[in-house]
Amino acid sequence: MAKNWKTKLIHSDAKIPEGFRSLNVGVQRASTVLFPDAASVKDTWDQYETGYTYGLYGTPTVLELAARICELEGGFRTLVTPGGQGAITLINFAFLKAGDHVLLPESVYTPSRKFAAQVLKRFGVEPEFYPPDAGAAIGQRFRPNTRLVWCESPGSITMEVQDVPAIAQAAHRAGALVALDNTWSAGVYFDAFAHGVDISMQALTKYVGGHSDLLLGSITVRDEQAWRRLGSTHQLVGCAASPDDCSLALRGMKTLAVRLKAIAEAGLTLARWLAERAEIERVLHPALPSCPGHEFWKRDFTGSAGLFSFVFQPRFSKEQVQRFVDRLGLFKIGYSWAGVTSLAVAYDFHATQGRPAYGHRLVRLNIGLEDVEDLKADLEQALGKM
Ligand SMILES: Cc1ncc(COP(=O)(O)O)c(C=O)c1O
């Protein structure tokens, strides 16, 4: 059929060579997915079962990333979300209903805490915050309607490592599910499923992305039942991950092992160096005995990441701590972490927030890929100017 040029813009007959092969996963962007005939049309979210149906449930680029995360974490299946916080909220939507009780550690990522305290509460779910060091003692907090227990290990900013197996045992005895924010371990230094977790999420924004240029999350589940619940909720919540971002994350995965190794070594070197400084009261690095729950890190983790905090001696004022951060040159000031650039943020934590009373004296560092001696020199000159 002869076509008008305007039709050719949409239905082209142009030919290119076939047989292209490269080392990279292609970027497949799509909302519409084509069916071979009218009878084949269906709107099923589980594309593992039926083949591709709609871009919302993932193009091959998105599913490739999901499958590779699942392979690393050793789960049943993984779903990719537009961000880490999106993964947290989707887990809550999928596994909770009005009238349920949910447990979260006091050390949980603040937006996760706020989602529970504000949004879940509005939907009739009751959140309760427990001390991150609860371990088996969490058993006392279960009620007949406790449906889900969150863990985050180590906790955000204050870095408490949790006894996840003890919490999981208590949860399963009470018939509750365990969800873990496994971002710090990059999904590789802590085997969530071997330690009793049912749902493991990561902010892929962090170590998997690794370059501070994307936002993605992942949810990996232990079994098919959880997969059905999650997938059917994801379909209706409608939060699709961008194939472009997934392609960047797939590139990030290729260098994850070498980045983690370099970052872990530099992080430990700097944490140990800071622990010797007279200005510092305490270093909160899971691999050091001064970190709460260090014994669980030693027992359960196979490595450490480059994110840790430290607490200045009580004699330092808030202004002095902020001046320290401002005087850093290589360490930049900003949220998020796990990129190649070192970062520093000062926090003000009081016991009223359910956190240890470090007050204004806490600084969190993200260690990047700069030379470790240069980073040490930067910290040293800034300490000298306090
Ligand atoms: C431990 C942890 N979980 C989840 C998130 C949320 O990830 P995202 O920024 O991709 O929404 C963050 C972000 O800082 C985080 O630190």
Short mmCIF file of N, CA and C in Angstrom, two decimals, residues 73-172:
data_model
loop_
_atom_site.label_atom_id
_atom_site.label_comp_id
_atom_site.label_asym_id
_atom_site.label_seq_id
_atom_site.Cartn_x
_atom_site.Cartn_y
_atom_site.Cartn_z
N GLU A 73 19.72 -10.76 45.78
CA GLU A 73 19.14 -10.87 47.12
C GLU A 73 18.60 -12.27 47.42
N GLY A 74 18.46 -13.09 46.38
CA GLY A 74 18.02 -14.48 46.59
C GLY A 74 16.56 -14.59 47.01
N GLY A 75 15.69 -13.74 46.43
CA GLY A 75 14.26 -13.81 46.76
C GLY A 75 13.48 -14.56 45.70
N PHE A 76 12.15 -14.50 45.82
CA PHE A 76 11.28 -15.14 44.82
C PHE A 76 11.16 -14.24 43.60
N ARG A 77 10.89 -12.95 43.82
CA ARG A 77 10.76 -12.00 42.74
C ARG A 77 10.93 -10.57 43.26
N THR A 78 11.31 -9.66 42.35
CA THR A 78 11.55 -8.26 42.73
C THR A 78 10.70 -7.33 41.88
N LEU A 79 10.22 -6.27 42.51
CA LEU A 79 9.48 -5.23 41.80
C LEU A 79 10.26 -3.91 41.96
N VAL A 80 10.39 -3.17 40.86
CA VAL A 80 11.15 -1.91 40.91
C VAL A 80 10.16 -0.74 41.00
N THR A 81 10.46 0.20 41.87
CA THR A 81 9.59 1.37 42.09
C THR A 81 10.35 2.66 41.74
N PRO A 82 9.61 3.78 41.61
CA PRO A 82 10.29 5.03 41.20
C PRO A 82 11.25 5.62 42.24
N GLY A 83 11.29 5.08 43.45
CA GLY A 83 12.23 5.58 44.46
C GLY A 83 12.19 4.68 45.67
N GLY A 84 13.13 4.87 46.59
CA GLY A 84 13.15 4.05 47.80
C GLY A 84 11.95 4.31 48.68
N GLN A 85 11.57 5.60 48.81
CA GLN A 85 10.41 5.91 49.64
C GLN A 85 9.15 5.33 49.01
N GLY A 86 9.10 5.31 47.68
CA GLY A 86 7.98 4.69 46.96
C GLY A 86 7.89 3.20 47.28
N ALA A 87 9.04 2.55 47.43
CA ALA A 87 9.05 1.12 47.78
C ALA A 87 8.48 0.92 49.18
N ILE A 88 8.85 1.82 50.10
CA ILE A 88 8.37 1.72 51.49
C ILE A 88 6.85 1.89 51.54
N THR A 89 6.34 2.91 50.85
CA THR A 89 4.89 3.15 50.91
C THR A 89 4.13 2.02 50.22
N LEU A 90 4.67 1.49 49.12
CA LEU A 90 3.98 0.39 48.42
C LEU A 90 3.89 -0.87 49.30
N ILE A 91 4.93 -1.14 50.05
CA ILE A 91 4.90 -2.29 50.97
C ILE A 91 3.78 -2.09 52.00
N ASN A 92 3.70 -0.88 52.53
CA ASN A 92 2.64 -0.59 53.52
C ASN A 92 1.25 -0.75 52.90
N PHE A 93 1.07 -0.21 51.69
CA PHE A 93 -0.24 -0.31 51.03
C PHE A 93 -0.59 -1.77 50.73
N ALA A 94 0.42 -2.55 50.36
CA ALA A 94 0.15 -3.93 49.93
C ALA A 94 -0.19 -4.83 51.12
N PHE A 95 0.48 -4.63 52.24
CA PHE A 95 0.37 -5.64 53.30
C PHE A 95 -0.44 -5.19 54.53
N LEU A 96 -0.92 -3.93 54.52
CA LEU A 96 -1.69 -3.45 55.68
C LEU A 96 -3.12 -3.09 55.27
N LYS A 97 -4.01 -3.14 56.24
CA LYS A 97 -5.40 -2.70 56.01
C LYS A 97 -5.90 -2.00 57.28
N ALA A 98 -7.02 -1.31 57.19
CA ALA A 98 -7.60 -0.61 58.34
C ALA A 98 -7.79 -1.59 59.50
N GLY A 99 -7.41 -1.14 60.69
CA GLY A 99 -7.56 -1.99 61.88
C GLY A 99 -6.27 -2.72 62.23
N ASP A 100 -5.27 -2.71 61.32
CA ASP A 100 -4.00 -3.39 61.59
C ASP A 100 -3.09 -2.55 62.49
N HIS A 101 -2.16 -3.23 63.11
CA HIS A 101 -1.13 -2.62 63.96
C HIS A 101 0.21 -2.90 63.28
N VAL A 102 1.06 -1.86 63.17
CA VAL A 102 2.37 -2.04 62.52
C VAL A 102 3.47 -1.55 63.45
N LEU A 103 4.57 -2.28 63.54
CA LEU A 103 5.70 -1.91 64.39
C LEU A 103 6.85 -1.37 63.53
N LEU A 104 7.42 -0.26 63.97
CA LEU A 104 8.57 0.34 63.26
C LEU A 104 9.64 0.72 64.28
N PRO A 105 10.94 0.57 63.93
CA PRO A 105 11.97 0.98 64.89
C PRO A 105 12.04 2.50 65.00
N GLU A 106 12.39 2.98 66.20
CA GLU A 106 12.56 4.43 66.41
C GLU A 106 13.62 5.00 65.47
N SER A 107 14.52 4.14 65.01
CA SER A 107 15.65 4.58 64.18
C SER A 107 15.32 4.54 62.69
N VAL A 108 14.03 4.38 62.35
CA VAL A 108 13.66 4.23 60.94
C VAL A 108 13.87 5.54 60.17
N TYR A 109 14.10 5.44 58.89
CA TYR A 109 14.22 6.57 57.96
C TYR A 109 13.04 7.52 58.19
N THR A 110 13.31 8.80 58.40
CA THR A 110 12.27 9.73 58.85
C THR A 110 11.02 9.78 57.95
N PRO A 111 11.15 9.83 56.61
CA PRO A 111 9.92 9.82 55.80
C PRO A 111 9.10 8.54 55.99
N SER A 112 9.74 7.41 56.31
CA SER A 112 9.01 6.18 56.57
C SER A 112 8.22 6.33 57.87
N ARG A 113 8.86 6.92 58.86
CA ARG A 113 8.19 7.19 60.14
C ARG A 113 6.99 8.12 59.94
N LYS A 114 7.20 9.17 59.15
CA LYS A 114 6.13 10.15 58.94
C LYS A 114 4.98 9.54 58.15
N PHE A 115 5.29 8.68 57.18
CA PHE A 115 4.23 8.03 56.40
C PHE A 115 3.35 7.20 57.34
N ALA A 116 4.00 6.49 58.26
CA ALA A 116 3.25 5.65 59.20
C ALA A 116 2.42 6.53 60.14
N ALA A 117 3.06 7.55 60.70
CA ALA A 117 2.40 8.37 61.73
C ALA A 117 1.32 9.27 61.13
N GLN A 118 1.46 9.64 59.87
CA GLN A 118 0.49 10.56 59.28
C GLN A 118 -0.47 9.85 58.32
N VAL A 119 0.05 9.20 57.28
CA VAL A 119 -0.83 8.63 56.25
C VAL A 119 -1.48 7.32 56.71
N LEU A 120 -0.66 6.38 57.22
CA LEU A 120 -1.24 5.10 57.64
C LEU A 120 -2.29 5.32 58.73
N LYS A 121 -1.97 6.22 59.63
CA LYS A 121 -2.90 6.52 60.72
C LYS A 121 -4.24 7.01 60.17
N ARG A 122 -4.16 7.85 59.13
CA ARG A 122 -5.37 8.38 58.50
C ARG A 122 -6.22 7.26 57.89
N PHE A 123 -5.54 6.19 57.46
CA PHE A 123 -6.25 5.05 56.86
C PHE A 123 -6.64 3.99 57.91
N GLY A 124 -6.49 4.33 59.18
CA GLY A 124 -6.96 3.41 60.23
C GLY A 124 -5.97 2.33 60.62
N VAL A 125 -4.71 2.52 60.27
CA VAL A 125 -3.65 1.58 60.71
C VAL A 125 -2.95 2.22 61.89
N GLU A 126 -2.67 1.42 62.93
CA GLU A 126 -2.03 2.00 64.10
C GLU A 126 -0.54 1.71 64.13
N PRO A 127 0.32 2.73 63.97
CA PRO A 127 1.76 2.50 64.07
C PRO A 127 2.25 2.57 65.50
N GLU A 128 3.23 1.73 65.84
CA GLU A 128 3.89 1.81 67.14
C GLU A 128 5.39 1.75 66.89
N PHE A 129 6.12 2.63 67.57
CA PHE A 129 7.57 2.68 67.37
C PHE A 129 8.27 1.97 68.51
N TYR A 130 9.22 1.08 68.17
CA TYR A 130 9.90 0.29 69.20
C TYR A 130 11.39 0.61 69.20
N PRO A 131 12.08 0.40 70.34
CA PRO A 131 13.52 0.69 70.38
C PRO A 131 14.26 -0.25 69.44
N PRO A 132 15.20 0.27 68.66
CA PRO A 132 15.87 -0.59 67.67
C PRO A 132 16.61 -1.77 68.27
N ASP A 133 16.96 -1.67 69.59
CA ASP A 133 17.69 -2.77 70.23
C ASP A 133 16.73 -3.78 70.89
N ALA A 134 15.46 -3.76 70.51
CA ALA A 134 14.47 -4.62 71.17
C ALA A 134 14.82 -6.11 71.08
N GLY A 135 15.30 -6.56 69.96
CA GLY A 135 15.60 -7.99 69.78
C GLY A 135 14.36 -8.83 70.10
N ALA A 136 14.58 -9.95 70.83
CA ALA A 136 13.47 -10.87 71.14
C ALA A 136 12.41 -10.20 72.02
N ALA A 137 12.81 -9.14 72.76
CA ALA A 137 11.86 -8.45 73.65
C ALA A 137 10.73 -7.79 72.88
N ILE A 138 10.87 -7.71 71.56
CA ILE A 138 9.78 -7.13 70.77
C ILE A 138 8.52 -7.99 70.88
N GLY A 139 8.70 -9.24 71.30
CA GLY A 139 7.58 -10.18 71.45
C GLY A 139 6.43 -9.62 72.28
N GLN A 140 6.77 -8.79 73.31
CA GLN A 140 5.73 -8.23 74.19
C GLN A 140 4.82 -7.24 73.47
N ARG A 141 5.29 -6.72 72.35
CA ARG A 141 4.53 -5.66 71.69
C ARG A 141 3.50 -6.17 70.69
N PHE A 142 3.52 -7.47 70.42
CA PHE A 142 2.59 -7.99 69.42
C PHE A 142 1.18 -8.04 69.95
N ARG A 143 0.24 -7.72 69.09
CA ARG A 143 -1.20 -7.81 69.41
C ARG A 143 -1.83 -8.74 68.38
N PRO A 144 -3.05 -9.15 68.61
CA PRO A 144 -3.69 -10.05 67.63
C PRO A 144 -3.74 -9.42 66.23
N ASN A 145 -3.76 -8.07 66.16
CA ASN A 145 -3.88 -7.41 64.85
C ASN A 145 -2.54 -6.89 64.32
N THR A 146 -1.41 -7.32 64.92
CA THR A 146 -0.10 -6.87 64.40
C THR A 146 0.18 -7.63 63.11
N ARG A 147 0.27 -6.89 62.02
CA ARG A 147 0.38 -7.54 60.70
C ARG A 147 1.80 -7.47 60.14
N LEU A 148 2.50 -6.36 60.49
CA LEU A 148 3.79 -6.11 59.85
C LEU A 148 4.77 -5.50 60.85
N VAL A 149 6.04 -5.96 60.79
CA VAL A 149 7.11 -5.35 61.59
C VAL A 149 8.17 -4.86 60.62
N TRP A 150 8.51 -3.59 60.75
CA TRP A 150 9.60 -3.03 59.94
C TRP A 150 10.92 -3.14 60.71
N CYS A 151 12.00 -3.43 59.99
CA CYS A 151 13.35 -3.31 60.53
C CYS A 151 14.14 -2.41 59.58
N GLU A 152 15.10 -1.71 60.13
CA GLU A 152 16.06 -0.98 59.28
C GLU A 152 17.39 -1.12 59.99
N SER A 153 18.34 -1.78 59.34
CA SER A 153 19.56 -2.14 60.05
C SER A 153 20.77 -1.97 59.14
N PRO A 154 21.68 -1.03 59.48
CA PRO A 154 21.60 -0.11 60.61
C PRO A 154 20.54 0.96 60.39
N GLY A 155 20.10 1.57 61.49
CA GLY A 155 19.08 2.61 61.43
C GLY A 155 19.62 3.87 60.77
N SER A 156 18.69 4.69 60.28
CA SER A 156 19.10 5.93 59.62
C SER A 156 19.77 6.87 60.61
N ILE A 157 20.92 7.36 60.24
CA ILE A 157 21.67 8.43 60.92
C ILE A 157 22.28 7.99 62.25
N THR A 158 21.49 7.36 63.14
CA THR A 158 22.05 6.95 64.43
C THR A 158 22.63 5.53 64.37
N MET A 159 22.42 4.80 63.27
CA MET A 159 23.19 3.61 62.89
C MET A 159 23.06 2.37 63.78
N GLU A 160 21.98 2.23 64.55
CA GLU A 160 21.84 1.05 65.40
C GLU A 160 21.65 -0.20 64.53
N VAL A 161 22.48 -1.22 64.77
CA VAL A 161 22.33 -2.50 64.05
C VAL A 161 21.33 -3.35 64.84
N GLN A 162 20.38 -3.96 64.15
CA GLN A 162 19.31 -4.70 64.84
C GLN A 162 19.56 -6.20 64.85
N ASP A 163 18.96 -6.86 65.85
CA ASP A 163 18.98 -8.32 65.90
C ASP A 163 17.78 -8.80 65.05
N VAL A 164 17.97 -8.76 63.75
CA VAL A 164 16.86 -9.06 62.83
C VAL A 164 16.35 -10.50 63.00
N PRO A 165 17.23 -11.51 63.13
CA PRO A 165 16.69 -12.88 63.28
C PRO A 165 15.79 -13.03 64.51
N ALA A 166 16.15 -12.38 65.64
CA ALA A 166 15.32 -12.49 66.85
C ALA A 166 13.97 -11.81 66.64
N ILE A 167 13.99 -10.66 65.97
CA ILE A 167 12.74 -9.94 65.69
C ILE A 167 11.87 -10.77 64.74
N ALA A 168 12.51 -11.36 63.73
CA ALA A 168 11.75 -12.16 62.74
C ALA A 168 11.11 -13.37 63.41
N GLN A 169 11.87 -13.99 64.32
CA GLN A 169 11.33 -15.17 65.01
C GLN A 169 10.08 -14.80 65.82
N ALA A 170 10.19 -13.69 66.55
CA ALA A 170 9.05 -13.23 67.37
C ALA A 170 7.87 -12.87 66.47
N ALA A 171 8.16 -12.23 65.34
CA ALA A 171 7.09 -11.80 64.42
C ALA A 171 6.37 -13.02 63.84
N HIS A 172 7.14 -14.01 63.43
CA HIS A 172 6.52 -15.18 62.80
C HIS A 172 5.70 -15.98 63.82
#
